[in-house]
């Protein structure tokens, strides 16, 4: 392995202030189950990514309460990269296909809006979760409450939660797609509406990303099997309250990203990174992975390109949808969701979190489980990475904001060394997450709207077991 290390260029090490493998104590730690249609919120002040709700395929009779847990991304903490379960403290009914954003006066309240609930088809109320006290409340809200919905997309900007589109939450298959534009003020606790002049047509499962006060809307579905092309970029200017439709192109037309829904988009280094998603057609009813799992939109030129990955790394790029994407500085956390490339009959849900590190000409990725396995292996062989440990500065607790994963082959076994790159939190230029959830009918999250599969249309409200109806 040192042989291969030698070939790495100096610059690489210079950029990545290396180090490795803290010993992770995984015993007794909470391990969340597979899920999809959850939401994720980065709480920067706590260095945590919260995960809320989502549908779990097992157990067969679900917990009627939502899971709420967080991933600790403070690398100076002994519990770094571990999950903490808050479910028993937070009585949020099982909620799926909702949106969550961090808001409130002190930016410490997670607002949970919409989606479908286990028992309550009316999801028009707003939940507020205090990240300091774990208190969940339903604040009294002024203004005209928009109808319940799922599969909208959201961003938060200056305390306002912007929600465009979505689908009626309480109805069945080919039902209402919304093109309304609702704005929830998390500080003054009221509902407002945004302009609909030149706004997109009704859609679901699109993504929204805020860039310098402009929200970019990408993809989604406008009808059951109709997916707008990714050349169409809708921009909403918040200050002007105006919409415009722009045309994007591809750096290389061969690599134009395909239409998609149920994907995510986040802002990294001033560029929009989209990930995953599915499409289908009248001919092909199954979910198919969107062409180009990961793509980057330059917001100045509106040119799509496909990022390059560092060839020394294994770089898992799972084809997912209904996952979440969270940006922490220049690191993207892709969590849970369903695989689009696993045949029906196989478990398609993803249990892992994938970590993508940007900020270098090339990207690195690894899964959280691999990092943990490596850390455990390293515990057995602590001598492996010690040559680089000196680059860690434990006296700088606010640093360590990055995870870089470098895979290095040792013999025939591809091993991954975990390289924690050190960047001051003060260097975070931006923190932003956005995600897309999509909807099903209240008791059948796997509705036709999601995967266009006829088998999903059986649906009986108020009959809990039908939430578990699966495709054959
Ligand atoms: C996600 O995967 C699970 C397990 O394979 C499956 O039961 C479910 O229908 C899938 N959900 C969607 C929306 O495709």
XYZ file of C-alpha atoms and ligand atoms in Angstrom:
486
model
C 0.000 0.000 0.000
C 2.831 2.406 0.599
C 3.916 1.746 -2.912
C 0.642 3.014 -4.231
C 0.698 5.895 -1.842
C 3.978 7.057 -3.305
C 2.350 7.611 -6.629
C -0.099 10.051 -5.281
C 0.878 13.496 -6.178
C 2.055 15.886 -3.586
C -0.712 18.295 -4.344
C -3.235 15.730 -3.415
C -1.844 15.464 0.062
C -1.369 19.124 0.318
C -4.988 19.756 -0.433
C -6.267 17.017 1.725
C -4.838 17.511 5.127
C -4.979 13.947 5.854
C -5.548 11.682 8.630
C -7.297 8.770 9.584
C -9.314 6.491 11.342
C -10.367 7.473 14.630
C -11.392 4.495 16.531
C -15.089 4.359 16.330
C -17.022 2.708 19.021
C -19.882 1.119 17.172
C -21.057 -1.155 19.908
C -24.413 -0.328 21.325
C -24.959 2.447 18.833
C -28.281 3.036 17.196
C -28.436 1.762 13.632
C -31.360 3.149 11.644
C -33.257 0.859 9.331
C -33.740 1.192 5.594
C -36.234 3.823 4.669
C -37.348 6.158 1.921
C -39.439 9.320 1.605
C -37.959 10.659 4.835
C -36.563 14.152 5.216
C -33.158 15.390 6.304
C -32.161 18.677 7.876
C -28.660 19.897 8.572
C -28.414 21.717 11.890
C -25.126 23.433 11.565
C -24.900 24.797 15.107
C -25.050 21.251 16.439
C -23.084 19.569 13.633
C -25.928 17.159 13.145
C -28.002 15.925 10.278
C -31.504 15.125 11.486
C -33.563 12.452 9.765
C -37.311 12.499 10.117
C -39.936 9.939 9.237
C -39.967 7.979 6.023
C -41.338 4.619 5.152
C -39.715 1.470 6.427
C -40.526 -1.763 4.669
C -40.007 -3.707 7.875
C -41.419 -4.383 10.367
C -44.631 -5.433 8.731
C -46.718 -3.537 11.229
C -44.980 -0.196 11.395
C -44.428 1.898 14.410
C -47.187 4.514 14.190
C -44.626 7.114 15.186
C -41.975 8.617 12.959
C -38.372 7.804 13.582
C -36.413 10.899 14.446
C -32.667 10.545 14.779
C -29.519 12.402 13.899
C -26.077 11.705 12.528
C -23.299 13.395 14.430
C -20.906 14.997 11.968
C -18.736 16.721 14.531
C -15.474 14.896 14.000
C -14.000 16.099 17.226
C -16.695 14.288 19.138
C -16.216 10.714 20.308
C -19.550 9.829 18.752
C -18.666 11.209 15.351
C -20.484 9.546 12.508
C -22.792 7.830 14.955
C -26.546 8.055 15.063
C -28.570 9.091 18.074
C -32.186 8.034 18.222
C -34.705 10.564 19.499
C -37.820 8.654 18.502
C -38.977 7.907 22.017
C -38.751 11.585 22.958
C -40.540 13.016 19.958
C -44.079 11.938 19.283
C -44.378 12.701 15.626
C -46.953 10.484 13.890
C -45.461 8.354 11.130
C -44.920 10.895 8.374
C -43.720 10.216 4.871
C -43.215 12.300 1.732
C -43.117 15.496 3.777
C -40.660 18.399 3.698
C -38.569 19.730 6.568
C -36.503 22.860 6.882
C -34.598 24.589 9.653
C -36.206 27.897 10.615
C -37.447 30.029 13.484
C -35.928 33.153 14.960
C -32.856 31.330 16.225
C -32.619 28.815 13.399
C -33.038 25.984 15.831
C -36.533 24.786 14.948
C -37.142 22.118 12.369
C -40.443 22.754 10.614
C -42.113 19.673 9.190
C -44.734 20.322 6.551
C -47.077 18.143 4.551
C -46.639 14.589 3.425
C -48.921 11.803 4.457
C -49.509 10.623 7.964
C -50.173 7.193 9.257
C -53.620 7.943 10.637
C -54.369 11.513 9.839
C -55.044 12.306 6.191
C -55.052 15.989 7.012
C -51.423 17.011 7.034
C -52.084 20.674 6.582
C -50.794 21.499 10.038
C -47.194 22.372 10.626
C -44.963 20.706 13.198
C -42.108 22.455 14.857
C -39.311 20.461 16.472
C -37.032 22.321 18.849
C -33.533 20.943 18.299
C -32.367 22.208 21.682
C -35.105 20.642 23.792
C -36.502 17.923 21.486
C -39.934 19.429 22.042
C -42.419 18.923 19.246
C -45.262 21.375 18.865
C -47.994 22.363 16.449
C -47.805 26.134 16.380
C -50.852 28.270 15.770
C -50.538 29.618 12.299
C -52.161 32.595 10.560
C -53.159 32.911 6.933
C -54.896 30.603 4.515
C -53.649 27.081 5.020
C -52.955 25.338 1.689
C -54.509 21.911 1.111
C -52.559 18.891 2.366
C -50.047 17.611 -0.099
C -47.047 15.431 -0.740
C -44.258 15.398 -3.292
C -43.712 19.152 -3.286
C -40.253 20.584 -3.063
C -38.969 23.142 -0.627
C -36.214 25.542 0.241
C -35.796 27.815 3.233
C -34.637 31.381 2.748
C -34.495 34.055 5.419
C -36.879 32.132 7.602
C -39.411 31.481 4.860
C -40.211 27.965 3.735
C -41.015 27.998 -0.015
C -43.170 25.135 -1.279
C -44.082 24.711 -4.915
C -46.349 22.060 -6.420
C -46.973 18.632 -5.031
C -49.955 16.387 -5.123
C -53.122 16.175 -3.069
C -52.256 14.066 -0.069
C -55.571 12.486 0.607
C -56.569 11.217 -2.779
C -55.687 8.264 -4.935
C -53.769 7.690 -8.037
C -54.215 10.007 -10.990
C -55.181 12.905 -8.878
C -54.532 16.495 -8.579
C -51.079 17.875 -9.118
C -50.693 21.355 -7.729
C -49.076 24.350 -9.346
C -49.647 26.639 -6.422
C -46.844 28.318 -4.593
C -47.076 28.501 -0.823
C -44.741 30.262 1.506
C -44.637 29.507 5.207
C -42.982 32.141 7.342
C -41.285 30.244 10.179
C -40.665 33.429 12.140
C -44.080 35.090 11.985
C -45.874 31.750 11.664
C -48.117 32.551 8.758
C -48.918 31.302 5.283
C -48.465 33.475 2.226
C -48.503 32.830 -1.488
C -45.978 33.573 -4.199
C -46.590 34.811 -7.728
C -47.879 32.353 -10.318
C -47.129 34.554 -13.332
C -44.928 32.465 -15.672
C -44.673 29.753 -13.028
C -44.120 26.101 -13.956
C -47.049 23.851 -14.712
C -48.280 21.580 -11.958
C -45.685 19.012 -10.956
C -44.487 16.663 -8.273
C -41.176 15.153 -7.271
C -39.150 17.991 -8.717
C -36.296 19.570 -6.803
C -35.722 23.089 -5.555
C -32.389 24.711 -4.800
C -31.746 28.213 -3.570
C -28.857 30.098 -5.140
C -28.327 33.753 -4.203
C -31.978 34.472 -3.596
C -33.134 32.598 -6.690
C -34.834 29.227 -6.446
C -34.007 26.781 -9.248
C -36.651 24.184 -10.022
C -35.505 21.081 -11.829
C -37.222 17.979 -13.135
C -40.140 16.179 -11.561
C -43.265 14.776 -13.171
C -45.986 16.844 -14.785
C -48.248 13.863 -15.421
C -48.097 10.215 -14.509
C -45.462 9.342 -17.107
C -44.450 12.787 -18.299
C -41.126 14.149 -17.138
C -39.880 17.570 -18.241
C -36.385 17.581 -19.752
C -33.480 18.877 -17.701
C -32.953 21.590 -20.294
C -35.882 23.328 -18.581
C -34.822 25.308 -15.564
C -37.412 27.427 -13.810
C -36.069 30.254 -11.736
C -37.985 32.104 -9.077
C -36.497 35.366 -7.912
C -37.504 35.868 -4.298
C -37.004 39.614 -4.047
C -38.749 40.352 -7.337
C -41.385 37.644 -6.801
C -40.921 36.736 -10.464
C -40.555 33.513 -12.436
C -38.545 32.866 -15.556
C -37.901 29.802 -17.654
C -34.317 29.271 -18.772
C -32.756 26.776 -21.103
C -29.851 24.651 -19.973
C -27.462 22.803 -22.246
C -24.919 20.057 -21.750
C -21.174 20.501 -21.970
C -21.195 17.315 -24.015
C -24.610 16.448 -25.471
C -23.808 12.760 -25.035
C -23.896 13.334 -21.317
C -27.015 15.407 -21.046
C -28.613 14.262 -17.787
C -31.920 12.501 -18.279
C -35.335 13.558 -17.058
C -36.068 12.453 -13.544
C -38.305 12.647 -10.512
C -37.621 11.800 -6.911
C -34.058 13.098 -7.276
C -32.316 15.615 -5.046
C -30.488 18.832 -5.744
C -28.189 20.773 -3.471
C -25.770 23.632 -3.822
C -22.062 22.882 -3.549
C -19.354 25.380 -4.433
C -21.938 27.617 -6.049
C -23.113 24.854 -8.368
C -26.213 22.724 -8.318
C -25.541 19.038 -7.864
C -28.395 16.742 -8.761
C -28.444 13.146 -7.671
C -30.482 10.076 -8.560
C -34.124 9.970 -9.472
C -36.205 7.737 -11.672
C -38.253 7.925 -14.795
C -40.778 5.742 -16.557
C -42.811 5.885 -19.738
C -46.026 4.538 -21.130
C -43.972 1.670 -22.581
C -41.775 1.085 -19.603
C -43.893 1.224 -16.526
C -41.217 0.216 -14.088
C -39.039 2.735 -12.434
C -35.808 3.186 -14.311
C -32.722 5.001 -13.119
C -32.370 8.487 -14.567
C -29.572 8.812 -17.119
C -26.485 10.162 -15.300
C -26.964 9.589 -11.617
C -24.959 12.655 -10.697
C -24.662 15.863 -12.675
C -23.673 19.440 -12.000
C -25.332 22.601 -13.252
C -23.201 25.699 -13.546
C -25.667 28.383 -12.494
C -23.880 31.117 -14.422
C -23.753 29.387 -17.772
C -26.611 26.917 -17.224
C -24.407 24.163 -18.600
C -24.725 20.627 -17.288
C -21.631 18.521 -16.820
C -20.802 15.170 -15.302
C -18.235 15.305 -12.525
C -15.110 13.201 -12.603
C -14.326 10.881 -9.757
C -10.887 10.192 -8.428
C -9.735 7.002 -10.052
C -7.908 5.813 -6.955
C -11.149 5.442 -5.101
C -13.888 2.878 -5.415
C -16.500 5.602 -5.515
C -19.880 4.024 -5.030
C -22.534 5.992 -6.946
C -25.722 4.144 -6.088
C -28.744 4.753 -8.261
C -31.293 5.957 -5.737
C -34.522 7.878 -5.537
C -36.541 9.115 -2.596
C -33.248 9.570 -0.782
C -32.167 12.846 0.763
C -29.131 14.950 -0.052
C -27.559 17.226 2.507
C -24.694 19.614 1.872
C -22.240 20.183 4.683
C -19.660 22.561 3.309
C -18.331 20.719 0.277
C -19.484 17.319 1.393
C -22.743 15.793 0.198
C -24.496 13.163 2.307
C -26.862 10.958 0.300
C -29.061 9.008 2.689
C -31.413 6.034 2.424
C -33.952 5.947 -0.439
C -34.723 3.127 -2.842
C -32.463 1.708 -5.514
C -33.731 2.131 -9.067
C -31.546 -0.614 -10.468
C -32.617 -3.549 -8.355
C -35.295 -5.783 -9.830
C -38.691 -6.033 -8.227
C -38.792 -8.812 -5.719
C -35.463 -7.754 -4.254
C -35.267 -5.440 -1.341
C -34.830 -2.103 -3.040
C -34.402 0.000 0.052
C -31.076 1.472 1.015
C -29.800 1.440 4.548
C -26.569 3.290 4.007
C -25.387 6.848 3.727
C -23.030 7.801 0.922
C -20.567 10.585 1.369
C -19.364 12.605 -1.619
C -16.493 14.994 -1.214
C -16.248 17.892 -3.632
C -13.782 20.730 -3.625
C -11.051 18.971 -5.534
C -10.969 18.680 -9.256
C -12.299 15.197 -8.792
C -14.872 13.822 -6.417
C -14.506 11.034 -3.884
C -17.261 8.927 -2.511
C -17.662 6.204 0.036
C -20.368 4.720 2.143
C -20.653 5.358 5.828
C -20.676 1.636 6.542
C -17.409 1.210 4.675
C -15.821 4.010 6.640
C -16.945 2.382 9.855
C -15.700 -1.028 8.792
C -12.379 0.487 7.919
C -12.229 2.209 11.231
C -12.922 -1.061 12.956
C -10.318 -2.870 10.882
C -7.917 -0.141 11.746
C -8.584 -0.718 15.372
C -7.136 -4.151 14.835
C -4.214 -2.800 12.812
C -3.581 0.640 14.183
C -0.222 0.924 12.447
C -1.661 1.311 8.964
C -2.328 4.986 8.618
C -0.239 6.498 11.332
C 2.081 8.243 8.946
C -0.557 10.809 8.269
C -2.054 11.299 11.667
C 0.006 14.337 12.407
C -2.105 16.393 10.111
C -4.983 16.272 12.466
C -5.186 19.137 14.768
C -7.143 18.054 17.786
C -6.700 21.475 19.329
C -8.956 22.845 16.681
C -12.321 21.421 17.504
C -14.107 23.604 15.015
C -12.146 22.194 12.158
C -12.656 18.793 10.638
C -15.571 19.480 8.480
C -14.742 17.135 5.711
C -14.617 13.507 5.085
C -12.549 12.367 2.213
C -12.401 8.778 1.354
C -9.563 7.283 -0.537
C -9.654 3.717 -1.629
C -6.365 2.008 -1.941
C -5.889 -1.484 -3.145
C -4.052 -3.811 -0.908
C -3.388 -6.986 -2.791
C -6.614 -8.098 -4.327
C -8.705 -6.573 -1.639
C -9.851 -3.079 -2.192
C -9.501 -1.358 1.078
C -10.618 2.105 1.871
C -8.638 4.429 3.991
C -10.662 7.082 5.619
C -9.080 10.410 5.247
C -10.589 13.132 7.296
C -9.661 16.344 5.667
C -9.450 19.359 7.848
C -11.276 22.496 6.941
C -12.410 25.093 9.346
C -16.103 25.352 9.887
C -15.511 29.033 9.390
C -14.731 28.125 5.824
C -18.183 26.819 5.229
C -19.311 29.090 2.538
C -22.782 27.860 2.479
C -24.853 25.260 4.028
C -27.829 24.173 2.206
C -29.849 21.123 1.825
C -32.739 20.381 -0.316
C -34.539 17.269 -0.987
C -37.471 15.869 -2.695
C -39.995 13.563 -1.364
C -42.755 12.091 -3.240
C -46.085 10.957 -2.291
C -48.405 8.074 -2.197
C -51.896 7.924 -0.915
C -52.122 7.972 2.840
C -52.059 4.286 3.414
C -50.117 3.301 0.376
C -46.873 5.145 0.006
C -45.995 2.997 -2.971
C -48.755 4.357 -5.078
C -48.889 4.450 -8.826
C -47.834 8.042 -8.711
C -44.494 6.949 -7.536
C -43.625 4.074 -9.717
C -46.419 3.879 -12.216
C -46.984 0.301 -11.300
C -50.603 -0.729 -11.508
C -50.199 -3.181 -8.705
C -49.932 -0.352 -6.285
C -53.391 0.950 -6.790
C -55.084 -1.179 -4.196
C -55.618 1.117 -1.362
C -57.978 1.146 1.540
C -57.969 4.065 3.787
C -58.046 3.500 7.542
C -56.845 -0.042 7.199
C -53.375 0.022 8.624
C -52.037 -3.141 7.032
C -52.563 -1.751 3.550
C -49.793 0.710 4.117
C -47.647 -2.317 3.675
C -49.068 -3.315 0.350
C -46.110 -4.076 -1.798
C -45.582 -4.575 -5.435
C -45.540 -8.240 -6.315
C -38.967 0.695 -2.167
O -38.463 -0.603 -1.939
C -39.302 -1.442 -1.191
C -38.553 -2.727 -0.921
O -38.147 -3.350 -2.085
C -40.590 -1.677 -1.957
O -41.453 -2.482 -1.196
C -41.262 -0.340 -2.235
O -42.375 -0.512 -3.058
C -40.278 0.605 -2.932
N -40.900 1.914 -2.972
C -41.091 2.569 -4.094
C -41.695 3.908 -3.943
O -40.793 2.117 -5.168
